[in-house]
Short mmCIF file of C-alpha atoms in Angstrom, two decimals:
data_model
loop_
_atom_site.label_atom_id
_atom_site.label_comp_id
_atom_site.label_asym_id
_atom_site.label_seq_id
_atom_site.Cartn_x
_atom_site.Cartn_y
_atom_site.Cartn_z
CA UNK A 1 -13.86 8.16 -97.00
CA UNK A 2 -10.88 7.14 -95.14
CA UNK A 3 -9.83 9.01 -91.98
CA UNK A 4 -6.49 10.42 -91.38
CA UNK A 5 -4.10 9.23 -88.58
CA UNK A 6 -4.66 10.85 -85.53
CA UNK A 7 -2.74 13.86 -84.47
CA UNK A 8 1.80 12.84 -82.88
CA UNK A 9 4.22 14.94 -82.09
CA UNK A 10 7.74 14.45 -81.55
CA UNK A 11 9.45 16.13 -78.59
CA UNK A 12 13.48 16.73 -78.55
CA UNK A 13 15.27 16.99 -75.28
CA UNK A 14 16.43 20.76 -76.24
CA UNK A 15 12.84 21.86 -76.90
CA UNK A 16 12.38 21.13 -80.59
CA UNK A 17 9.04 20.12 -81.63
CA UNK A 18 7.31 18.38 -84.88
CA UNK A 19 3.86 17.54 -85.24
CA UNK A 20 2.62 14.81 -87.62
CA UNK A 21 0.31 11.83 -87.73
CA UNK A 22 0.51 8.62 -85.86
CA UNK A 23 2.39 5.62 -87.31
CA UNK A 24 1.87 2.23 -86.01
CA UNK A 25 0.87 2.22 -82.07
CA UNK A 26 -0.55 4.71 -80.22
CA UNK A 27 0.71 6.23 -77.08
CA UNK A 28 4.19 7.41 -75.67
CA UNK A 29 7.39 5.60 -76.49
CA UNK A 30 10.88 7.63 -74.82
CA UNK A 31 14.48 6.86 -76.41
CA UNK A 32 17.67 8.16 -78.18
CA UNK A 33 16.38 9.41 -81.43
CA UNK A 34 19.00 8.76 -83.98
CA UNK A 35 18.72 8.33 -87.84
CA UNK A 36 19.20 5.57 -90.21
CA UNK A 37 20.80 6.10 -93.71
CA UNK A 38 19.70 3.34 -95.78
CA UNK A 39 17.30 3.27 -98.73
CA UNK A 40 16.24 0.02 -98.38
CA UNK A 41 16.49 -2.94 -95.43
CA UNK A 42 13.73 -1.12 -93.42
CA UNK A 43 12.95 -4.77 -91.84
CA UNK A 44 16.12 -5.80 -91.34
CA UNK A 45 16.76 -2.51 -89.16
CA UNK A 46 13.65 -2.89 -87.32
CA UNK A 47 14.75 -5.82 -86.08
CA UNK A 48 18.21 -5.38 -85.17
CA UNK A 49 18.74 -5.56 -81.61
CA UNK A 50 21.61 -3.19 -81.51
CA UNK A 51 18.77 -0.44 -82.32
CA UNK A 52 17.42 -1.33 -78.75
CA UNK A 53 16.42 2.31 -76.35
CA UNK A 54 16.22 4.15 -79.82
CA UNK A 55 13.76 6.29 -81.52
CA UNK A 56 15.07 5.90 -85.45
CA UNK A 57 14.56 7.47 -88.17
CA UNK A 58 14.60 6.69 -91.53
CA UNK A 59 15.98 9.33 -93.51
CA UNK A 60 14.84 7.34 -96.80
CA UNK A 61 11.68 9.31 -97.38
CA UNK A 62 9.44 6.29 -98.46
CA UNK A 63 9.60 3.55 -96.25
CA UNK A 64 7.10 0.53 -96.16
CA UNK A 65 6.60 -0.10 -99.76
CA UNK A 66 7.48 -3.81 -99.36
CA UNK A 67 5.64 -4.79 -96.48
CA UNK A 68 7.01 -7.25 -93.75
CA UNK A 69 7.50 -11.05 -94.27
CA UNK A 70 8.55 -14.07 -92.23
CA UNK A 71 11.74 -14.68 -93.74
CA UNK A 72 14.03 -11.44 -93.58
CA UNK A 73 13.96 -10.33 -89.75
CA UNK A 74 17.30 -10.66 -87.97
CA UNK A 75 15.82 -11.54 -84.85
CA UNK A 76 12.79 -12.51 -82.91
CA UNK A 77 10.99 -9.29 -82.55
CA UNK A 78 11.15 -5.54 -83.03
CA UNK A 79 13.77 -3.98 -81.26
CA UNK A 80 13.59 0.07 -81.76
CA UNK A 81 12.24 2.13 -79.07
CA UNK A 82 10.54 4.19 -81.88
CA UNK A 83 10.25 4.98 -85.28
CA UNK A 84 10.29 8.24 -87.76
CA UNK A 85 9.11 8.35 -91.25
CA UNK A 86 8.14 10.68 -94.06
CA UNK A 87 5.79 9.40 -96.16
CA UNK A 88 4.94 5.90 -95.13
CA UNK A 89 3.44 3.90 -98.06
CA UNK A 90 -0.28 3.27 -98.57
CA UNK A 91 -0.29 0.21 -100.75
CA UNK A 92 2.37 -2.65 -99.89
CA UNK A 93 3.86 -4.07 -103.30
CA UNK A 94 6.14 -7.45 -103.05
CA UNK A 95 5.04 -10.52 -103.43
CA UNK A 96 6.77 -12.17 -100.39
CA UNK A 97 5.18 -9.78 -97.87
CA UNK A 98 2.27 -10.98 -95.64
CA UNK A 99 2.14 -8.39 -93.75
CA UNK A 100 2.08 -4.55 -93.66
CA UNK A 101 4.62 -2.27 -91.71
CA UNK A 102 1.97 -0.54 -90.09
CA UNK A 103 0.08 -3.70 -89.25
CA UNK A 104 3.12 -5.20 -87.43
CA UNK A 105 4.32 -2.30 -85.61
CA UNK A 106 0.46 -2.17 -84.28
CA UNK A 107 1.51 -5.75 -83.09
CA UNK A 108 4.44 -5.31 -81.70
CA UNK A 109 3.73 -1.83 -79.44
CA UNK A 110 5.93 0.02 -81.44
CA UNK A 111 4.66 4.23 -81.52
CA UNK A 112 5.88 5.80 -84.44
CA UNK A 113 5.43 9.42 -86.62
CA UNK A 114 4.85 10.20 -90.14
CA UNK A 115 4.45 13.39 -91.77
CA UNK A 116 7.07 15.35 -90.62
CA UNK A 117 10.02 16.85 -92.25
CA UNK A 118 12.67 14.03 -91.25
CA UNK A 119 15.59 15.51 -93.53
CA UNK A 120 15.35 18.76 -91.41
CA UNK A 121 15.91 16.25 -87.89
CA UNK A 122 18.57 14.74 -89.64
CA UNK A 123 20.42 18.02 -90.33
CA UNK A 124 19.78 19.06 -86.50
CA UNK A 125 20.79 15.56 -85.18
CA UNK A 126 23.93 16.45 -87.32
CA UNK A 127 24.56 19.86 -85.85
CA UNK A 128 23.50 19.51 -82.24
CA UNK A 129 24.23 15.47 -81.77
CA UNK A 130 21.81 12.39 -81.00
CA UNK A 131 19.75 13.58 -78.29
CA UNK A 132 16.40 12.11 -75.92
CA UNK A 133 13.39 12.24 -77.31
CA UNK A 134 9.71 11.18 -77.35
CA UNK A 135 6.67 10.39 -79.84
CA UNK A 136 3.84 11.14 -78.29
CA UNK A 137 0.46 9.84 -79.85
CA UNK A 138 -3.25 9.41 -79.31
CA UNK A 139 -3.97 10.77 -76.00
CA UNK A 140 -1.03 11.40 -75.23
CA UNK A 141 -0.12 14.04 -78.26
CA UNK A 142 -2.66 16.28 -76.12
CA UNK A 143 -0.35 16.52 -73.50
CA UNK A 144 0.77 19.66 -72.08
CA UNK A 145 3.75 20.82 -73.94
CA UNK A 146 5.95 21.35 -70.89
CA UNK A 147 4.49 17.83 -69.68
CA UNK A 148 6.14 16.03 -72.75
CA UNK A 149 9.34 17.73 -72.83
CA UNK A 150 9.38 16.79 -68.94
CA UNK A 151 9.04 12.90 -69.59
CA UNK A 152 11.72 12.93 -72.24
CA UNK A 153 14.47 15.24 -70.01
CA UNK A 154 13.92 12.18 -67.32
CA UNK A 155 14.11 9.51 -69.72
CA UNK A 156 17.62 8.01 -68.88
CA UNK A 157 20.55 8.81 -71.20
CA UNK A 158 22.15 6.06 -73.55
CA UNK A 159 25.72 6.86 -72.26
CA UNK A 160 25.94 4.29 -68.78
CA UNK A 161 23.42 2.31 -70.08
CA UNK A 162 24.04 -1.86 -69.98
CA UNK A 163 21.50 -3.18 -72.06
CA UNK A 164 22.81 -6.46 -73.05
CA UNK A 165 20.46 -8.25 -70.60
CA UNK A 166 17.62 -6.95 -72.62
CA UNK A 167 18.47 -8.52 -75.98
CA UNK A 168 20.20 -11.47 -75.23
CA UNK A 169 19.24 -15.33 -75.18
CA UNK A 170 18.04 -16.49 -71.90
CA UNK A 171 19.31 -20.24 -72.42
CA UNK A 172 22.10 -21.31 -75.09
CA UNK A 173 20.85 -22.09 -78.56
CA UNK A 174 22.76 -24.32 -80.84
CA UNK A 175 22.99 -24.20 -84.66
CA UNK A 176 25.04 -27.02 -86.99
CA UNK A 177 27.83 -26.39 -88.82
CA UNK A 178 26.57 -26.50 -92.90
CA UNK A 179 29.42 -29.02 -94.23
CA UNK A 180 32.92 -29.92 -92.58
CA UNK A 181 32.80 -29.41 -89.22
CA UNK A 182 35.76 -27.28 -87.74
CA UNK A 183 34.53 -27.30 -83.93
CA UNK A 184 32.43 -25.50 -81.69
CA UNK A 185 32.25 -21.79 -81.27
CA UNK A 186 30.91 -19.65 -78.51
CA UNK A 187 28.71 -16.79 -79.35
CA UNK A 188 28.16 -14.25 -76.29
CA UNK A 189 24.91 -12.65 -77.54
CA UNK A 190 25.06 -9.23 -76.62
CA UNK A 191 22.19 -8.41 -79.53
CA UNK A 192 23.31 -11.00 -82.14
CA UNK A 193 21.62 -11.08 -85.83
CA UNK A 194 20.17 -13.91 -87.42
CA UNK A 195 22.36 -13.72 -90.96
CA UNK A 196 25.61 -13.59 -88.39
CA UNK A 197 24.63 -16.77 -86.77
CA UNK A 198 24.18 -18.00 -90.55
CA UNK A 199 27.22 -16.88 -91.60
CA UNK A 200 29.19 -18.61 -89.22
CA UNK A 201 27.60 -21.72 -89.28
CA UNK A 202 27.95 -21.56 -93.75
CA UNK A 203 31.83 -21.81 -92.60
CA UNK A 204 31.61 -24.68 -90.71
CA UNK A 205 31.15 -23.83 -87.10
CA UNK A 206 28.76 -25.67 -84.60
CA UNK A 207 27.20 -21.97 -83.72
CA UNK A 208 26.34 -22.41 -79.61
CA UNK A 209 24.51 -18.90 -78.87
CA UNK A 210 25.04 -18.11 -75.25
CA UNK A 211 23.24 -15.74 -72.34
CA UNK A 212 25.33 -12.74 -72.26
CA UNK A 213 25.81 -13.47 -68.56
CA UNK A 214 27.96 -16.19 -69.42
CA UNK A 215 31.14 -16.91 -67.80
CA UNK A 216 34.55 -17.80 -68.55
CA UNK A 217 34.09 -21.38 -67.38
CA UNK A 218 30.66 -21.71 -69.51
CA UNK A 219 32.30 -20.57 -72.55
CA UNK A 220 35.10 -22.97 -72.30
CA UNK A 221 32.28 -25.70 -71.35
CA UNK A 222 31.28 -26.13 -74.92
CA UNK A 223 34.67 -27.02 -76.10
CA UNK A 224 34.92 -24.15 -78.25
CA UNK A 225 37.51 -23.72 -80.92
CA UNK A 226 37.56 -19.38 -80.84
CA UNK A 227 35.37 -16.90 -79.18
CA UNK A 228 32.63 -14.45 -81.14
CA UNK A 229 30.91 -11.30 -79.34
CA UNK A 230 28.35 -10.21 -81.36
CA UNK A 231 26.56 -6.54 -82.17
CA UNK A 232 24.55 -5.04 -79.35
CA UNK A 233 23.00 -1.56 -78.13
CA UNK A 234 24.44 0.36 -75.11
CA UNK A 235 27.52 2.29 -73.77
CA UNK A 236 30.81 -0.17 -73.83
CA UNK A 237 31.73 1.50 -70.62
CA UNK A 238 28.75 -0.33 -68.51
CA UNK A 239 29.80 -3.97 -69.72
CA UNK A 240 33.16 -4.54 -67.47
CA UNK A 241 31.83 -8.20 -66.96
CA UNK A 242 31.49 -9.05 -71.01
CA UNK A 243 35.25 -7.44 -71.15
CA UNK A 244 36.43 -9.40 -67.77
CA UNK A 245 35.19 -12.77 -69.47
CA UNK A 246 37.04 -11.29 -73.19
CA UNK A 247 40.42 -11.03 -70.78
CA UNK A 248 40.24 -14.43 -69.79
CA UNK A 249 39.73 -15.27 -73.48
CA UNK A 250 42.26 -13.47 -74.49
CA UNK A 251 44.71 -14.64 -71.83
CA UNK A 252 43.88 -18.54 -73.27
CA UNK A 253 45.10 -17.50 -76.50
CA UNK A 254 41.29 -18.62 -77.51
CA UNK A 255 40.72 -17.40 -81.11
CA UNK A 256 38.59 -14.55 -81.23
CA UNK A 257 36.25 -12.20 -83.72
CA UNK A 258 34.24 -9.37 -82.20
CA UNK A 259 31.57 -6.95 -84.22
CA UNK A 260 30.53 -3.54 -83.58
CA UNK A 261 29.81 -3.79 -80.05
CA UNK A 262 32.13 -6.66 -80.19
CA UNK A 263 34.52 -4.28 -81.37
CA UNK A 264 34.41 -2.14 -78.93
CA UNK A 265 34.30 -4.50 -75.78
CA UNK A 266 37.68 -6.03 -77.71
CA UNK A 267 38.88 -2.64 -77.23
CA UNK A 268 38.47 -1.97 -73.72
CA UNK A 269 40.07 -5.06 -72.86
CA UNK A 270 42.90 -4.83 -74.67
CA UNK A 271 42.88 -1.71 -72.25
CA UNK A 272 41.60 1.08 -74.67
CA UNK A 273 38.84 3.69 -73.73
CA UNK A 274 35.82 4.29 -75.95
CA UNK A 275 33.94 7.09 -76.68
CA UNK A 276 30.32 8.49 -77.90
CA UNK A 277 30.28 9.66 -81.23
CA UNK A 278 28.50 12.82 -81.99
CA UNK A 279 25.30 11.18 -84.03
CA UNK A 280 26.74 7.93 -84.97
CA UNK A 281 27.10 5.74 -88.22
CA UNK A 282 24.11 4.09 -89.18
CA UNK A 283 22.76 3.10 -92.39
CA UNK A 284 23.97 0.58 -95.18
CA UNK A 285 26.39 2.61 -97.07
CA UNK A 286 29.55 4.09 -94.78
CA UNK A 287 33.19 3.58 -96.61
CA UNK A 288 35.60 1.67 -94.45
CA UNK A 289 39.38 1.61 -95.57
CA UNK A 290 40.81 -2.20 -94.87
CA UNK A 291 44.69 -0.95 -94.29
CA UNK A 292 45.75 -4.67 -94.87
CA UNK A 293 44.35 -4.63 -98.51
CA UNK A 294 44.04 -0.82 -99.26
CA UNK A 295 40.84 -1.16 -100.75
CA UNK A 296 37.86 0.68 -99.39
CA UNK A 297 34.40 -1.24 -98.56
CA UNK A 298 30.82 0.29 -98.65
CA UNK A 299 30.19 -1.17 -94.98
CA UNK A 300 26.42 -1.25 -93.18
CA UNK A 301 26.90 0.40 -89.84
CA UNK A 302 24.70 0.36 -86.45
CA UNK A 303 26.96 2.23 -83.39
CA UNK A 304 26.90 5.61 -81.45
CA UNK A 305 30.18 4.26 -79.67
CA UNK A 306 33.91 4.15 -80.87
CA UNK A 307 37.06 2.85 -79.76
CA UNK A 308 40.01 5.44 -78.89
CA UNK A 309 43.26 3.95 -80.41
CA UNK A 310 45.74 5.48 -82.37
CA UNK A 311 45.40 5.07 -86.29
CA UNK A 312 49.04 4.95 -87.86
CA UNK A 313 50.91 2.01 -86.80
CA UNK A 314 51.10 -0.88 -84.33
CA UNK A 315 51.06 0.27 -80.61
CA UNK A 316 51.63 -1.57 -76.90
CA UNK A 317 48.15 -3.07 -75.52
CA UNK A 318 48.13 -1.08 -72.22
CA UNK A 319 47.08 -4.43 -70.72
CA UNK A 320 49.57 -6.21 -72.15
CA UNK A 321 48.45 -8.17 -74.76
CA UNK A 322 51.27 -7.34 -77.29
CA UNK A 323 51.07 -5.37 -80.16
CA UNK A 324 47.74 -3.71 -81.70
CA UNK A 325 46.51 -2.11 -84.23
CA UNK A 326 43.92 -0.37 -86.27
CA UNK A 327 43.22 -2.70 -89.23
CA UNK A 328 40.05 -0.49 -90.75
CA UNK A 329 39.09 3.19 -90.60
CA UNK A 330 35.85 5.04 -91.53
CA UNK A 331 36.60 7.44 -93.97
CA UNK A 332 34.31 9.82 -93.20
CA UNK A 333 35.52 10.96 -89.71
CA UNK A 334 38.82 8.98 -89.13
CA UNK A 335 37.06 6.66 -86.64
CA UNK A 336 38.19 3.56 -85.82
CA UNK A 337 36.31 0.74 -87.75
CA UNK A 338 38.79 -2.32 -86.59
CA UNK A 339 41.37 -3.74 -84.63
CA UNK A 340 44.03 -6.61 -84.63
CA UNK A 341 46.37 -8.14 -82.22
CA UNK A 342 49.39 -8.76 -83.80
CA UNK A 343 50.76 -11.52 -81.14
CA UNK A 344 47.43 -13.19 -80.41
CA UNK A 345 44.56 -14.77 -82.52
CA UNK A 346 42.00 -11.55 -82.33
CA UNK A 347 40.61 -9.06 -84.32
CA UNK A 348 37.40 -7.48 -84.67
CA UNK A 349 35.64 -4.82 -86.70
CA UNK A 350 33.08 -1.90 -85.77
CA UNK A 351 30.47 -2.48 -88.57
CA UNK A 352 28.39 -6.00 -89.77
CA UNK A 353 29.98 -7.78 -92.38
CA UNK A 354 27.29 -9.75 -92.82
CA UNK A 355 25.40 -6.73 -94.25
CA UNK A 356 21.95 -8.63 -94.75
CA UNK A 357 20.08 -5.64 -96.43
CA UNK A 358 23.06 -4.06 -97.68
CA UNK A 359 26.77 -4.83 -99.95
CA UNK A 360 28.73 -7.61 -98.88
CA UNK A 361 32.13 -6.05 -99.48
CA UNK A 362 33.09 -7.14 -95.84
CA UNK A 363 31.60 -10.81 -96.31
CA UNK A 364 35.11 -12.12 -96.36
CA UNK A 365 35.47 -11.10 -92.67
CA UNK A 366 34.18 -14.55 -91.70
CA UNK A 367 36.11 -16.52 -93.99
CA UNK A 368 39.61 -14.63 -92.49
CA UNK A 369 38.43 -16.17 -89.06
CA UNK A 370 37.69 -19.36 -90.18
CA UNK A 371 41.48 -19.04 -91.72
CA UNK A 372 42.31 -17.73 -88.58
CA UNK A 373 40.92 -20.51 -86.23
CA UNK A 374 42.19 -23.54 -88.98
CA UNK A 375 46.07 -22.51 -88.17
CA UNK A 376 45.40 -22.21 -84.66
CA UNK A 377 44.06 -25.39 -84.47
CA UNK A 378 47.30 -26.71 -86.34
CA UNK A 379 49.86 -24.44 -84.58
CA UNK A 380 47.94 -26.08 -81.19
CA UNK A 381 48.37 -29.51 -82.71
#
C-alpha cells in the first residue's frame, strides 16, 4: 500500500493558513506567492526565469499529467521559489516525457503543496493582492504556527528587489543567425527564454547573450546592429544601471526591442515611473489591444510591474527622447502592455511574444524589429 505525502502547510503573510501534502522537496522555501493562469505549459513556466523569488500557483487544477522532458524548458534550470497545485497527477502520460514533475522538482530543491483548495488562494490573492508567503514541509510543517508566519513576515518583499544578477549569463553566449545574416545583436539577459533567443536568431540575427552587468562599451563591442533586453523577475525601480546603459542606447539611435521587464526598463528611461500591480498578469491567455492594427491578441503574460504612461495619444519623453506612446493595452485593467518612440528606432511590449506554451498572436513582434533594424541599416547607409 502506498503511503501518502507527508503533512505542508502554506503560510500567508496576513495569517492565512492551508494545510496539504508535500509536493516535490521537502523543507521550507519563502517567496511572493502569486498565481499562474494557464491550462497547459506547466514546464515552460517552471522554468521561466522571470518567475524567480516566487511561490506560484497553478490555478489549472491538474497539473503534471505530461511529465517533464529535455526539449521544452526555456532555460537551464527551475526558477520558481515554490510551487502550488491541486491535484498533481499520479500517472505521467506523453510519450516525449522522461521524467516526472515530482521527480524533477525532488532534483532541483524545489518545495511545493498539493491538496489544497488553490481556486480559494486565487480569489484571496485577487482581493487582498500578491503577498509573502511560505511552504513549509517535512519537519518543518511541525513548526510552531507563530514560528512560520515569523519566517515569512521577514522574508524580504519583491518591491526593491534587483534580481537580475541571479538569472543572468555569467559570460556572453553566442547563437548563429538561421539564414541571411542581418548583423549582430546584443541581448542583455536580465532572465532571457530559450524560444526568444530562437526567435531572434529564425530572423537572421547573430544572437550574442550578454551578463546583465554589461556596459555600454561591451554592448557596442560586438558590433551590434539594435539592442534587445529581455524578460526578467524583480522591481524595475532597483535596475538604474540596466536603464543607464538603455540611455546610452537610446542616445546612439541603436535600434532597440525590449520585453516585459524589457518593457518596463524602456520605460523608465524614456523617464516614466512604474508601478506594482495589485496580483499581476500571469498565465497564457490575457487580451492585449495592438492600437496600430486594432485587433486584439490572446498574449502569455509573466509581470507584477507596469509602466505609468498615459494611454490616448503620443506624449513628450520627460527625458527627451521625442515623442512616445502606448502602442498595446491590456484589456482587462487598462494597463499598459507597450510602448513606441515615435522619433527613434524603439519599442517594446510588456508580455512574450514568443508565447512557447501558449498562442502566437504576437509572433509577428520579431519580424516588425527585424523590419525595423533593415531600414535603419539603410537610412544609416
Amino acid at each position: 500500500m502506498t503511503s501518502l505525502p507527508e503533512p505542508a502547510v502554506l503560510v500567508l503573510e496576513d495569517g492565512t493558513r492551508n494545510t496539504g501534502r508535500a509536493y516535490g522537496a521537502l523543507g521550507t522555501t519563502l517567496g511572493e506567492v502569486v498565481f499562474a493562469t494557464g491550462m497547459s505549459g506547466y514546464q515552460e513556466t517552471l522554468t521561466d526565469p522571470s518567475y524567480a523569488g516566487q511561490i506560484v500557483l497553478q490555478t489549472a487544477p491538474h497539473i503534471g499529467n505530461t511529465g517533464m522532458n529535455d526539449e521544452d524548458p526555456e532555460s537551464r534550470r527551475i526558477w520558481v521559489a515554490g510551487y502550488i497545485v491541486r491535484d498533481p497527477s499520479r500517472v505521467v502520460s506523453n510519450w516525449r516525457a522522461n521524467a516526472s514533475l515530482d521527480e524533477i522538482l525532488v532534483q532541483d530543491g524545489i518545495v511545493g503543496i498539493s491538496g489544497i483548495d488553490t481556486r480559494a488562494i486565487t480569489r484571496h490573492i485577487r482581493s487582498a493582492g500578491s503577498m509573502r508567503g511560505g511552504v513549509f514541509s517535512g519537519e518543518a510543517a511541525g513548526l510552531d504556527a507563530e514560528e512560520q508566519l515569523r519566517l515569512v513576515r521577514e522574508a524580504p518583499e519583491m518591491a526593491g528587489q534587483n534580481l537580475s544578477a541571479q538569472v543572468s549569463v555569467d559570460v556572453a553566449t553566442v547563437t548563429q543567425a538561421v539564414g541571411e545574416k542581418i548583423g549582430n545583436l546584443a541581448v542583455l539577459d536580465l532572465g532571457v527564454k530559450q524560444a526568444t533567443i530562437d526567435n531572434l536568431a529564425a530572423r537572421g540575427f547573430e544572437v550574442h547573450v550578454l551578463p546583465q552587468s554589461s556596459s555600454f562599451a561591451d554592448i557596442m563591442a560586438i558590433d551590434p546592429v539594435a539592442a534587445f533586453y529581455s524578460n526578467g523577475p524583480g522591481d524595475p525601480s532597483a535596475s538604474d544601471g540596466q536603464v543607464a546603459v538603455l540611455r546610452e542606447v537610446l542616445d546612439a539611435k541603436l535600434p532597440y526591442f525590449g520585453i516585459c521587464f524589457g518593457n518596463q526598463l524602456f520605460g523608465r528611461a524614456l523617464g516614466l515611473g512604474t508601478y506594482k500591480l495589485t496580483f499581476g498578469h500571469r498565465g497564457i491567455n490575457q487580451p492585449v489591444l495592438d492600437k496600430s492594427t486594432g485587433k486584439v491578441e490572446i498574449t502569455a503574460h509573466n509581470h507584477g510591474f507596469a509602466v505609468d504612461a498615459p494611454l490616448d495619444g503620443p506624449f513628450d519623453s520627460p527625458h527627451g527622447y521625442g515623442a512616445v506612446e502606448v502602442s498595446h493595452i491590456g484589456l482587462n485593467d487598462n494597463v499598459v502592455e507597450g510602448l513606441r518612440a515615435l522619433d527613434l528606432p524603439a519599442f517594446s511590449v510588456q508580455y512574450h511574444p514568443e508565447a512557447a506554451a501558449g498562442p502566437h498572436d504576437a509572433n509577428y513582434l520579431f519580424d516588425r524589429f527585424r523590419d525595423m533594424v533593415i531600414a535603419s541599416k539603410k537610412d544609416a547607409q
